[in-house]
Amino acid sequence: MAEVEYRKVTRRYPNGVVALTEFDLHVDDGEFVILVGPSGCGKSTALRLLAGLDKPTSGEICVGGAEVTRQGPGDRDIAMVFQNYALYPHMSVYRNLAYGLRQRKTPKPDIDRRVREIGEILGIVELLDRKPAQLSGGQRQRVAMGRALVREPQAFLLDEPLSNLDAKLRGQVRAELKRLHQRLGITSIYVTHDQVEAMTLGDRICVMNQGEVQQLGTPQDVYEHPANVFVAGFMGSPAMNLVPGTVAEGQVLLGGHTLRAAPAGHDDVVVGIRPESLRIAPQGHPGIQVTVDFHEPLGSHALVHCLVGHDSVGVVGDSAAGLVVQAGPDVSPAPGNG
């Protein structure tokens, strides 16, 4: 295990596209860090640079205190798990797990011991004689993780490893990953665009956009104290409602309503309101006037999508359709109700 550090890493491709801009990140020994952001934000590029599958235009990458920027993938002692499993179809699970150790000329008794130890940890001992084609998606992903872990690498990299699994399997493998990290404590960097994975798996989250770090912190801190409008709108499902407001005479004004005290001044601001912080009030009660567009029953709760009039309140960015309210499961307002 080892700490990992990116020092002002930039990756600019020959066609002029800049995937990363002076990317800085320090991952402590044994820490689980999530790189999260929309497609094209540079998170997979950051992982490939660390693995040695790509080279930075400028900057340095260090593993265990040693610079590895120009080293090849085989010299870095880093293991990576891909989205598509990348198993050898003609080999048994045992041989897939043992392949990297055999390439390193590890003694056969050590290979057998480590393969069976990882098999026990991942619950795949009974699958060792099967071929990948005989396995389910979740089993293949466990084998792919086992093939990386059996090498006992300094760092463990995962590039959207659950994307090909159905919702139930994603939940199961996500829980296995959490337990696995708690048990082995390997320095891990995990790339995803799924906020649920980011919130549940990571010790810290690095939110990225357009090749730059937007915020780095614990999952709860990023959720409760977003650093900017992008992070506020990206983290959370459903996303935070972003509403234009005004600060005037020490108050935040929103659609003609006073929300709370604020520093003195007269400025336009963006007010962020989580759907779970809104409530639907009976007609005639004070509040922001809205019209129900549609609602989504989700069992434990419902999401009510509301349209807002131009004379009441506007919205910002992708929230242009209106406000989303998280309500109780028994709430089912008819579309068009005000």
Short mmCIF file of C-alpha atoms in Angstrom, two decimals:
data_model
loop_
_atom_site.label_atom_id
_atom_site.label_comp_id
_atom_site.label_asym_id
_atom_site.label_seq_id
_atom_site.Cartn_x
_atom_site.Cartn_y
_atom_site.Cartn_z
CA MET A 1 0.00 0.00 0.00
CA ALA A 2 1.14 3.55 -0.64
CA GLU A 3 0.02 7.14 -0.88
CA VAL A 4 -0.68 8.59 -4.33
CA GLU A 5 -0.15 12.17 -5.44
CA TYR A 6 -0.89 14.15 -8.59
CA ARG A 7 1.10 17.38 -8.80
CA LYS A 8 -0.28 19.94 -11.26
CA VAL A 9 -0.90 17.27 -13.90
CA THR A 10 -2.07 18.52 -17.31
CA ARG A 11 -3.04 16.31 -20.24
CA ARG A 12 -3.40 18.05 -23.60
CA TYR A 13 -4.00 15.92 -26.69
CA PRO A 14 -2.56 16.70 -30.16
CA ASN A 15 -5.98 17.83 -31.41
CA GLY A 16 -6.03 20.59 -28.78
CA VAL A 17 -8.44 18.92 -26.35
CA VAL A 18 -7.40 19.45 -22.74
CA ALA A 19 -8.53 16.54 -20.56
CA LEU A 20 -6.89 17.70 -17.31
CA THR A 21 -5.68 21.14 -16.22
CA GLU A 22 -3.12 21.33 -13.38
CA PHE A 23 -4.84 18.49 -11.55
CA ASP A 24 -3.80 18.24 -7.89
CA LEU A 25 -4.84 15.35 -5.65
CA HIS A 26 -3.27 13.62 -2.65
CA VAL A 27 -4.60 10.19 -1.64
CA ASP A 28 -3.44 8.93 1.75
CA ASP A 29 -2.14 5.42 2.31
CA GLY A 30 -5.15 3.10 2.62
CA GLU A 31 -7.69 5.77 1.63
CA PHE A 32 -10.64 5.17 -0.74
CA VAL A 33 -11.11 8.23 -2.98
CA ILE A 34 -13.86 8.62 -5.57
CA LEU A 35 -13.41 10.65 -8.77
CA VAL A 36 -16.90 11.69 -9.81
CA GLY A 37 -18.22 13.96 -12.52
CA PRO A 38 -20.06 14.05 -15.86
CA SER A 39 -18.80 12.30 -18.99
CA GLY A 40 -15.73 14.01 -20.41
CA CYS A 41 -14.70 15.68 -17.15
CA GLY A 42 -11.27 13.99 -17.10
CA LYS A 43 -11.77 11.39 -14.36
CA SER A 44 -10.87 8.34 -16.48
CA THR A 45 -7.90 10.23 -17.95
CA ALA A 46 -6.62 10.82 -14.41
CA LEU A 47 -6.89 7.09 -13.70
CA ARG A 48 -5.14 6.09 -16.94
CA LEU A 49 -2.30 8.51 -16.23
CA LEU A 50 -1.80 6.96 -12.80
CA ALA A 51 -1.84 3.44 -14.27
CA GLY A 52 0.75 4.41 -16.88
CA LEU A 53 -1.61 3.81 -19.81
CA ASP A 54 -1.21 7.46 -20.85
CA LYS A 55 1.42 10.14 -20.29
CA PRO A 56 0.82 13.65 -18.90
CA THR A 57 1.74 16.72 -20.92
CA SER A 58 3.14 18.29 -17.77
CA GLY A 59 3.17 17.70 -14.02
CA GLU A 60 4.23 14.80 -11.83
CA ILE A 61 2.64 11.61 -10.48
CA CYS A 62 4.03 9.97 -7.34
CA VAL A 63 3.27 6.59 -5.77
CA GLY A 64 4.66 5.76 -2.36
CA GLY A 65 6.74 8.92 -2.38
CA ALA A 66 8.53 8.00 -5.64
CA GLU A 67 7.87 9.76 -8.93
CA VAL A 68 6.50 7.36 -11.57
CA THR A 69 5.48 9.89 -14.25
CA ARG A 70 7.60 8.32 -17.01
CA GLN A 71 7.56 4.72 -15.83
CA GLY A 72 5.71 2.04 -17.80
CA PRO A 73 2.59 0.33 -16.42
CA GLY A 74 4.50 -2.79 -15.42
CA ASP A 75 6.93 -0.84 -13.25
CA ARG A 76 4.35 0.93 -11.07
CA ASP A 77 2.91 -1.96 -9.04
CA ILE A 78 -0.62 -0.69 -9.63
CA ALA A 79 -3.64 -2.86 -10.47
CA MET A 80 -6.65 -1.66 -12.47
CA VAL A 81 -10.17 -3.01 -12.92
CA PHE A 82 -12.01 -1.95 -16.08
CA GLN A 83 -15.68 -1.57 -16.94
CA ASN A 84 -15.62 -4.51 -19.37
CA TYR A 85 -13.94 -7.06 -17.01
CA ALA A 86 -11.13 -7.85 -19.54
CA LEU A 87 -10.92 -11.54 -18.60
CA TYR A 88 -9.19 -14.13 -20.78
CA PRO A 89 -12.12 -16.19 -22.14
CA HIS A 90 -10.07 -19.35 -22.85
CA MET A 91 -8.69 -19.50 -19.29
CA SER A 92 -10.36 -20.81 -16.15
CA VAL A 93 -11.04 -18.44 -13.26
CA TYR A 94 -8.00 -19.93 -11.47
CA ARG A 95 -5.73 -19.22 -14.42
CA ASN A 96 -7.15 -15.72 -14.86
CA LEU A 97 -6.36 -14.97 -11.23
CA ALA A 98 -2.90 -16.53 -11.43
CA TYR A 99 -1.87 -15.00 -14.76
CA GLY A 100 -0.18 -11.86 -13.40
CA LEU A 101 1.69 -13.83 -10.75
CA ARG A 102 2.94 -16.32 -13.33
CA GLN A 103 4.20 -13.47 -15.51
CA ARG A 104 6.21 -12.31 -12.51
CA LYS A 105 7.57 -15.85 -12.06
CA THR A 106 6.07 -16.18 -8.59
CA PRO A 107 6.68 -19.67 -7.13
CA LYS A 108 3.77 -22.06 -7.72
CA PRO A 109 2.99 -22.65 -4.01
CA ASP A 110 2.72 -18.87 -3.47
CA ILE A 111 0.49 -18.53 -6.52
CA ASP A 112 -1.86 -21.23 -5.26
CA ARG A 113 -1.98 -19.75 -1.77
CA ARG A 114 -2.72 -16.21 -2.94
CA VAL A 115 -5.30 -17.28 -5.54
CA ARG A 116 -7.22 -19.30 -2.95
CA GLU A 117 -6.96 -16.54 -0.33
CA ILE A 118 -8.48 -13.99 -2.73
CA GLY A 119 -11.03 -16.59 -3.81
CA GLU A 120 -12.13 -16.95 -0.19
CA ILE A 121 -12.31 -13.19 0.35
CA LEU A 122 -14.42 -12.65 -2.78
CA GLY A 123 -16.53 -15.80 -2.40
CA ILE A 124 -15.48 -17.33 -5.73
CA VAL A 125 -13.61 -20.47 -4.60
CA GLU A 126 -16.30 -22.68 -6.12
CA LEU A 127 -15.87 -20.90 -9.47
CA LEU A 128 -12.13 -21.48 -9.89
CA ASP A 129 -12.55 -24.26 -12.49
CA ARG A 130 -15.11 -22.39 -14.61
CA LYS A 131 -14.53 -20.27 -17.72
CA PRO A 132 -15.71 -16.63 -17.84
CA ALA A 133 -18.54 -17.53 -20.24
CA GLN A 134 -20.06 -19.70 -17.50
CA LEU A 135 -20.23 -16.82 -15.01
CA SER A 136 -22.82 -14.13 -14.33
CA GLY A 137 -21.95 -10.44 -14.65
CA GLY A 138 -21.46 -10.06 -10.92
CA GLN A 139 -19.23 -13.14 -10.77
CA ARG A 140 -17.10 -11.88 -13.66
CA GLN A 141 -16.64 -8.55 -11.92
CA ARG A 142 -15.51 -10.29 -8.74
CA VAL A 143 -12.99 -12.30 -10.78
CA ALA A 144 -11.72 -9.09 -12.40
CA MET A 145 -11.26 -7.53 -8.97
CA GLY A 146 -9.59 -10.71 -7.71
CA ARG A 147 -7.12 -10.72 -10.59
CA ALA A 148 -6.07 -7.21 -9.61
CA LEU A 149 -5.97 -7.85 -5.85
CA VAL A 150 -4.04 -11.12 -5.99
CA ARG A 151 -0.94 -9.16 -6.99
CA GLU A 152 -1.07 -7.23 -3.68
CA PRO A 153 -0.55 -3.90 -5.49
CA GLN A 154 0.41 -0.56 -3.96
CA ALA A 155 -2.79 1.00 -5.34
CA PHE A 156 -6.08 -0.36 -6.66
CA LEU A 157 -7.77 1.54 -9.51
CA LEU A 158 -11.38 0.98 -10.60
CA ASP A 159 -12.81 2.59 -13.74
CA GLU A 160 -16.63 2.45 -13.55
CA PRO A 161 -16.53 -1.28 -12.68
CA LEU A 162 -20.26 -1.59 -11.94
CA SER A 163 -21.63 0.10 -15.06
CA ASN A 164 -22.45 -3.16 -16.86
CA LEU A 165 -24.38 -4.65 -13.93
CA ASP A 166 -28.11 -4.41 -13.29
CA ALA A 167 -29.38 -2.37 -10.34
CA LYS A 168 -29.57 -5.29 -7.88
CA LEU A 169 -26.10 -6.58 -8.74
CA ARG A 170 -24.64 -3.07 -8.52
CA GLY A 171 -25.91 -2.83 -4.96
CA GLN A 172 -24.48 -6.23 -4.05
CA VAL A 173 -21.05 -5.64 -5.59
CA ARG A 174 -20.94 -2.13 -4.12
CA ALA A 175 -21.42 -3.62 -0.66
CA GLU A 176 -18.72 -6.22 -1.37
CA LEU A 177 -16.31 -3.46 -2.42
CA LYS A 178 -16.98 -1.59 0.81
CA ARG A 179 -16.32 -4.68 2.92
CA LEU A 180 -13.26 -5.55 0.84
CA HIS A 181 -11.66 -2.17 1.41
CA GLN A 182 -12.40 -2.28 5.12
CA ARG A 183 -10.73 -5.68 5.30
CA LEU A 184 -7.67 -5.08 3.08
CA GLY A 185 -7.16 -1.32 3.40
CA ILE A 186 -5.61 -0.95 -0.07
CA THR A 187 -5.17 2.60 -1.37
CA SER A 188 -8.03 2.83 -3.88
CA ILE A 189 -9.17 5.34 -6.50
CA TYR A 190 -12.59 4.72 -8.02
CA VAL A 191 -14.04 6.48 -11.08
CA THR A 192 -17.80 6.86 -11.47
CA HIS A 193 -20.52 9.23 -12.62
CA ASP A 194 -23.00 7.65 -10.19
CA GLN A 195 -23.59 9.85 -7.12
CA VAL A 196 -24.91 6.91 -5.08
CA GLU A 197 -21.65 5.02 -5.59
CA ALA A 198 -19.68 8.14 -4.75
CA MET A 199 -21.63 8.86 -1.56
CA THR A 200 -21.62 5.30 -0.24
CA LEU A 201 -18.13 4.06 -1.11
CA GLY A 202 -15.62 6.85 -0.68
CA ASP A 203 -13.71 8.19 2.31
CA ARG A 204 -13.47 11.36 0.22
CA ILE A 205 -15.02 12.54 -3.03
CA CYS A 206 -13.21 14.53 -5.72
CA VAL A 207 -15.86 16.25 -7.87
CA MET A 208 -14.52 17.10 -11.34
CA ASN A 209 -15.71 19.16 -14.29
CA GLN A 210 -13.93 20.11 -17.51
CA GLY A 211 -10.63 18.68 -16.32
CA GLU A 212 -10.52 20.57 -13.04
CA VAL A 213 -11.25 19.75 -9.40
CA GLN A 214 -14.42 21.49 -8.25
CA GLN A 215 -14.44 20.21 -4.67
CA LEU A 216 -12.66 17.64 -2.53
CA GLY A 217 -14.09 16.48 0.76
CA THR A 218 -16.01 13.82 2.64
CA PRO A 219 -19.28 12.68 1.02
CA GLN A 220 -21.42 14.41 3.65
CA ASP A 221 -19.44 17.64 3.48
CA VAL A 222 -19.69 17.80 -0.31
CA TYR A 223 -23.42 17.10 -0.14
CA GLU A 224 -24.20 19.58 2.64
CA HIS A 225 -21.69 22.31 1.73
CA PRO A 226 -21.18 22.36 -2.05
CA ALA A 227 -18.36 24.68 -3.11
CA ASN A 228 -20.14 26.10 -6.17
CA VAL A 229 -23.26 25.90 -8.30
CA PHE A 230 -21.89 23.03 -10.39
CA VAL A 231 -21.27 20.79 -7.36
CA ALA A 232 -24.64 21.75 -5.86
CA GLY A 233 -26.47 20.76 -9.04
CA PHE A 234 -24.45 17.62 -9.71
CA MET A 235 -24.33 15.90 -6.32
CA GLY A 236 -27.61 14.44 -5.22
CA SER A 237 -30.38 12.43 -6.84
CA PRO A 238 -32.67 14.16 -7.51
CA ALA A 239 -30.48 17.20 -8.01
CA MET A 240 -30.67 20.29 -5.86
CA ASN A 241 -33.15 22.94 -6.98
CA LEU A 242 -31.20 26.04 -8.03
CA VAL A 243 -33.28 29.20 -7.84
CA PRO A 244 -32.32 32.83 -8.57
CA GLY A 245 -32.83 35.18 -5.62
CA THR A 246 -31.84 38.63 -4.43
CA VAL A 247 -30.14 39.89 -1.31
CA ALA A 248 -31.71 43.17 -0.22
CA GLU A 249 -31.61 44.97 3.12
CA GLY A 250 -30.15 41.98 4.89
CA GLN A 251 -32.72 39.49 3.60
CA VAL A 252 -32.74 36.83 0.88
CA LEU A 253 -35.77 37.41 -1.33
CA LEU A 254 -37.14 34.56 -3.41
CA GLY A 255 -40.24 34.99 -5.51
CA GLY A 256 -41.55 37.69 -3.21
CA HIS A 257 -40.82 35.65 -0.08
CA THR A 258 -38.22 36.35 2.57
CA LEU A 259 -36.15 33.26 3.31
CA ARG A 260 -33.58 34.24 5.90
CA ALA A 261 -31.23 36.91 7.11
CA ALA A 262 -28.18 37.56 4.94
CA PRO A 263 -25.19 39.91 4.86
CA ALA A 264 -26.15 43.45 3.94
CA GLY A 265 -26.00 44.34 0.27
CA HIS A 266 -27.98 44.25 -2.94
CA ASP A 267 -26.87 41.32 -5.08
CA ASP A 268 -28.35 38.64 -7.28
CA VAL A 269 -27.68 35.19 -5.83
CA VAL A 270 -28.44 31.55 -6.53
CA VAL A 271 -30.41 29.78 -3.79
CA GLY A 272 -29.94 26.04 -3.53
CA ILE A 273 -32.78 23.99 -2.03
CA ARG A 274 -32.62 20.23 -1.71
CA PRO A 275 -35.87 18.47 -2.71
CA GLU A 276 -36.08 16.91 0.76
CA SER A 277 -36.08 20.40 2.30
CA LEU A 278 -39.30 21.44 0.52
CA ARG A 279 -42.83 20.62 1.61
CA ILE A 280 -46.15 20.74 -0.22
CA ALA A 281 -48.59 22.95 1.68
CA PRO A 282 -52.36 23.08 1.25
CA GLN A 283 -53.81 25.77 -1.00
CA GLY A 284 -54.04 29.13 0.68
CA HIS A 285 -51.00 28.61 2.89
CA PRO A 286 -48.03 30.96 2.44
CA GLY A 287 -45.30 29.72 0.14
CA ILE A 288 -44.15 29.68 -3.45
CA GLN A 289 -47.06 29.18 -5.82
CA VAL A 290 -46.50 26.21 -8.13
CA THR A 291 -48.46 23.94 -10.43
CA VAL A 292 -47.99 20.19 -10.29
CA ASP A 293 -46.50 18.85 -13.52
CA PHE A 294 -46.20 15.16 -12.61
CA HIS A 295 -45.14 12.97 -9.70
CA GLU A 296 -42.98 9.86 -9.41
CA PRO A 297 -43.93 7.32 -6.69
CA LEU A 298 -40.79 5.55 -5.46
CA GLY A 299 -42.20 3.42 -2.65
CA SER A 300 -40.53 5.00 0.38
CA HIS A 301 -41.22 8.52 -0.95
CA ALA A 302 -42.48 10.38 -4.00
CA LEU A 303 -40.95 13.10 -6.16
CA VAL A 304 -43.33 15.86 -7.16
CA HIS A 305 -42.24 17.92 -10.16
CA CYS A 306 -43.69 21.43 -10.11
CA LEU A 307 -43.88 24.25 -12.61
CA VAL A 308 -43.40 27.80 -11.35
CA GLY A 309 -44.84 30.98 -12.80
CA HIS A 310 -42.61 33.75 -14.11
CA ASP A 311 -44.10 36.13 -11.57
CA SER A 312 -43.26 33.77 -8.73
CA VAL A 313 -39.78 32.35 -9.06
CA GLY A 314 -37.41 31.32 -11.78
CA VAL A 315 -34.88 28.52 -11.92
CA VAL A 316 -31.23 28.17 -12.88
CA GLY A 317 -29.50 25.98 -15.45
CA ASP A 318 -30.83 22.46 -15.99
CA SER A 319 -33.64 23.03 -13.49
CA ALA A 320 -35.45 25.19 -16.02
CA ALA A 321 -38.60 23.08 -15.86
CA GLY A 322 -39.34 23.96 -12.25
CA LEU A 323 -38.89 22.64 -8.75
CA VAL A 324 -38.68 19.05 -7.47
CA VAL A 325 -40.15 18.26 -4.05
CA GLN A 326 -39.49 15.05 -2.12
CA ALA A 327 -42.75 14.14 -0.42
CA GLY A 328 -44.16 11.22 1.55
CA PRO A 329 -45.28 8.03 -0.21
CA ASP A 330 -48.94 8.87 0.31
CA VAL A 331 -48.70 12.18 -1.58
CA SER A 332 -50.12 11.90 -5.09
CA PRO A 333 -51.28 15.33 -6.33
CA ALA A 334 -53.03 15.43 -9.67
CA PRO A 335 -51.24 17.22 -12.52
CA GLY A 336 -52.40 20.79 -12.87
CA ASN A 337 -53.15 21.27 -9.17
CA GLY A 338 -51.82 24.54 -7.74
#
